[in-house]
Amino acid sequence: MINFLLGIIVFYIIFRLLITMIIPKITRYSIERYKEKMKKENPELYKNQDRGYTGKIHPALRKYYKKEDNNINNNTK
């Protein structure tokens, strides 16, 4: 009975480590690899990445854009 309980505890610890540490690292690595592949294949998608959106946006989202884009957005109301 004690061996069974210890086995369940060890299995739980290994399962939690797998879920919290190993799987996210593998996923992050594959996402980064895919991003690099996309940047090499389609550089035109990333060349305007820092320009931001110049149309009207919700006021709560303005903080995510650069200052010059915020001025443009404020003047277009």
PDB file of C-alpha atoms in Angstrom:
ATOM      1  CA  MET A   1       0.000   0.000   0.000  1.00  0.00           C
ATOM      2  CA  ILE A   2       2.840   2.374   0.864  1.00  0.00           C
ATOM      3  CA  ASN A   3       4.575   1.570  -2.429  1.00  0.00           C
ATOM      4  CA  PHE A   4       1.371   2.380  -4.287  1.00  0.00           C
ATOM      5  CA  LEU A   5       1.014   5.749  -2.517  1.00  0.00           C
ATOM      6  CA  LEU A   6       4.671   6.608  -3.147  1.00  0.00           C
ATOM      7  CA  GLY A   7       4.220   5.656  -6.805  1.00  0.00           C
ATOM      8  CA  ILE A   8       1.213   7.955  -7.138  1.00  0.00           C
ATOM      9  CA  ILE A   9       3.104  10.828  -5.469  1.00  0.00           C
ATOM     10  CA  VAL A  10       6.138  10.370  -7.731  1.00  0.00           C
ATOM     11  CA  PHE A  11       3.888  10.143 -10.799  1.00  0.00           C
ATOM     12  CA  TYR A  12       2.134  13.362  -9.752  1.00  0.00           C
ATOM     13  CA  ILE A  13       5.445  15.189  -9.290  1.00  0.00           C
ATOM     14  CA  ILE A  14       6.728  14.033 -12.693  1.00  0.00           C
ATOM     15  CA  PHE A  15       3.405  14.933 -14.312  1.00  0.00           C
ATOM     16  CA  ARG A  16       3.448  18.446 -12.810  1.00  0.00           C
ATOM     17  CA  LEU A  17       7.048  19.022 -13.915  1.00  0.00           C
ATOM     18  CA  LEU A  18       6.159  17.881 -17.406  1.00  0.00           C
ATOM     19  CA  ILE A  19       3.132  20.170 -17.614  1.00  0.00           C
ATOM     20  CA  THR A  20       4.703  23.271 -16.043  1.00  0.00           C
ATOM     21  CA  MET A  21       8.258  23.227 -17.368  1.00  0.00           C
ATOM     22  CA  ILE A  22       9.007  20.894 -20.245  1.00  0.00           C
ATOM     23  CA  ILE A  23       5.987  21.276 -22.538  1.00  0.00           C
ATOM     24  CA  PRO A  24       6.027  25.129 -22.466  1.00  0.00           C
ATOM     25  CA  LYS A  25       9.746  25.166 -23.357  1.00  0.00           C
ATOM     26  CA  ILE A  26       9.161  22.884 -26.321  1.00  0.00           C
ATOM     27  CA  THR A  27       6.207  24.980 -27.457  1.00  0.00           C
ATOM     28  CA  ARG A  28       8.111  28.275 -27.087  1.00  0.00           C
ATOM     29  CA  TYR A  29      11.035  26.855 -29.060  1.00  0.00           C
ATOM     30  CA  SER A  30       8.804  25.734 -31.919  1.00  0.00           C
ATOM     31  CA  ILE A  31       6.993  29.089 -32.002  1.00  0.00           C
ATOM     32  CA  GLU A  32      10.284  31.021 -32.132  1.00  0.00           C
ATOM     33  CA  ARG A  33      11.565  28.741 -34.871  1.00  0.00           C
ATOM     34  CA  TYR A  34       8.375  29.321 -36.865  1.00  0.00           C
ATOM     35  CA  LYS A  35       8.686  33.109 -36.393  1.00  0.00           C
ATOM     36  CA  GLU A  36      12.246  33.101 -37.705  1.00  0.00           C
ATOM     37  CA  LYS A  37      11.163  31.024 -40.689  1.00  0.00           C
ATOM     38  CA  MET A  38       8.344  33.465 -41.432  1.00  0.00           C
ATOM     39  CA  LYS A  39      10.687  36.468 -41.153  1.00  0.00           C
ATOM     40  CA  LYS A  40      13.065  34.899 -43.672  1.00  0.00           C
ATOM     41  CA  GLU A  41      10.322  33.913 -46.111  1.00  0.00           C
ATOM     42  CA  ASN A  42       8.167  37.066 -45.831  1.00  0.00           C
ATOM     43  CA  PRO A  43      10.272  40.076 -44.810  1.00  0.00           C
ATOM     44  CA  GLU A  44       7.634  42.491 -46.150  1.00  0.00           C
ATOM     45  CA  LEU A  45       5.294  41.431 -43.349  1.00  0.00           C
ATOM     46  CA  TYR A  46       7.776  42.574 -40.726  1.00  0.00           C
ATOM     47  CA  LYS A  47       9.245  45.715 -42.300  1.00  0.00           C
ATOM     48  CA  ASN A  48       6.326  47.906 -41.144  1.00  0.00           C
ATOM     49  CA  GLN A  49       5.997  46.270 -37.751  1.00  0.00           C
ATOM     50  CA  ASP A  50       7.066  49.364 -35.760  1.00  0.00           C
ATOM     51  CA  ARG A  51       4.820  51.840 -37.583  1.00  0.00           C
ATOM     52  CA  GLY A  52       1.676  50.922 -35.704  1.00  0.00           C
ATOM     53  CA  TYR A  53      -1.929  51.427 -36.678  1.00  0.00           C
ATOM     54  CA  THR A  54      -2.764  54.949 -37.818  1.00  0.00           C
ATOM     55  CA  GLY A  55      -6.554  54.701 -37.937  1.00  0.00           C
ATOM     56  CA  LYS A  56      -9.031  55.255 -35.151  1.00  0.00           C
ATOM     57  CA  ILE A  57      -8.570  52.923 -32.223  1.00  0.00           C
ATOM     58  CA  HIS A  58     -10.226  52.467 -28.872  1.00  0.00           C
ATOM     59  CA  PRO A  59      -8.794  54.836 -26.208  1.00  0.00           C
ATOM     60  CA  ALA A  60      -7.873  51.922 -23.950  1.00  0.00           C
ATOM     61  CA  LEU A  61      -5.624  50.501 -26.673  1.00  0.00           C
ATOM     62  CA  ARG A  62      -3.739  53.720 -27.495  1.00  0.00           C
ATOM     63  CA  LYS A  63      -1.066  53.034 -24.895  1.00  0.00           C
ATOM     64  CA  TYR A  64       0.179  50.104 -26.988  1.00  0.00           C
ATOM     65  CA  TYR A  65       1.117  52.333 -29.936  1.00  0.00           C
ATOM     66  CA  LYS A  66       3.999  54.779 -30.274  1.00  0.00           C
ATOM     67  CA  LYS A  67       3.577  58.438 -29.345  1.00  0.00           C
ATOM     68  CA  GLU A  68       3.579  59.753 -32.925  1.00  0.00           C
ATOM     69  CA  ASP A  69       0.812  57.284 -33.776  1.00  0.00           C
ATOM     70  CA  ASN A  70      -1.147  58.461 -30.736  1.00  0.00           C
ATOM     71  CA  ASN A  71      -0.946  62.065 -31.938  1.00  0.00           C
ATOM     72  CA  ILE A  72      -2.249  61.049 -35.350  1.00  0.00           C
ATOM     73  CA  ASN A  73      -5.088  59.113 -33.729  1.00  0.00           C
ATOM     74  CA  ASN A  74      -6.008  61.984 -31.430  1.00  0.00           C
ATOM     75  CA  ASN A  75      -6.166  64.419 -34.353  1.00  0.00           C
ATOM     76  CA  THR A  76      -8.414  62.171 -36.461  1.00  0.00           C
ATOM     77  CA  LYS A  77     -11.380  62.212 -34.073  1.00  0.00           C
TER      78      LYS A  77
END
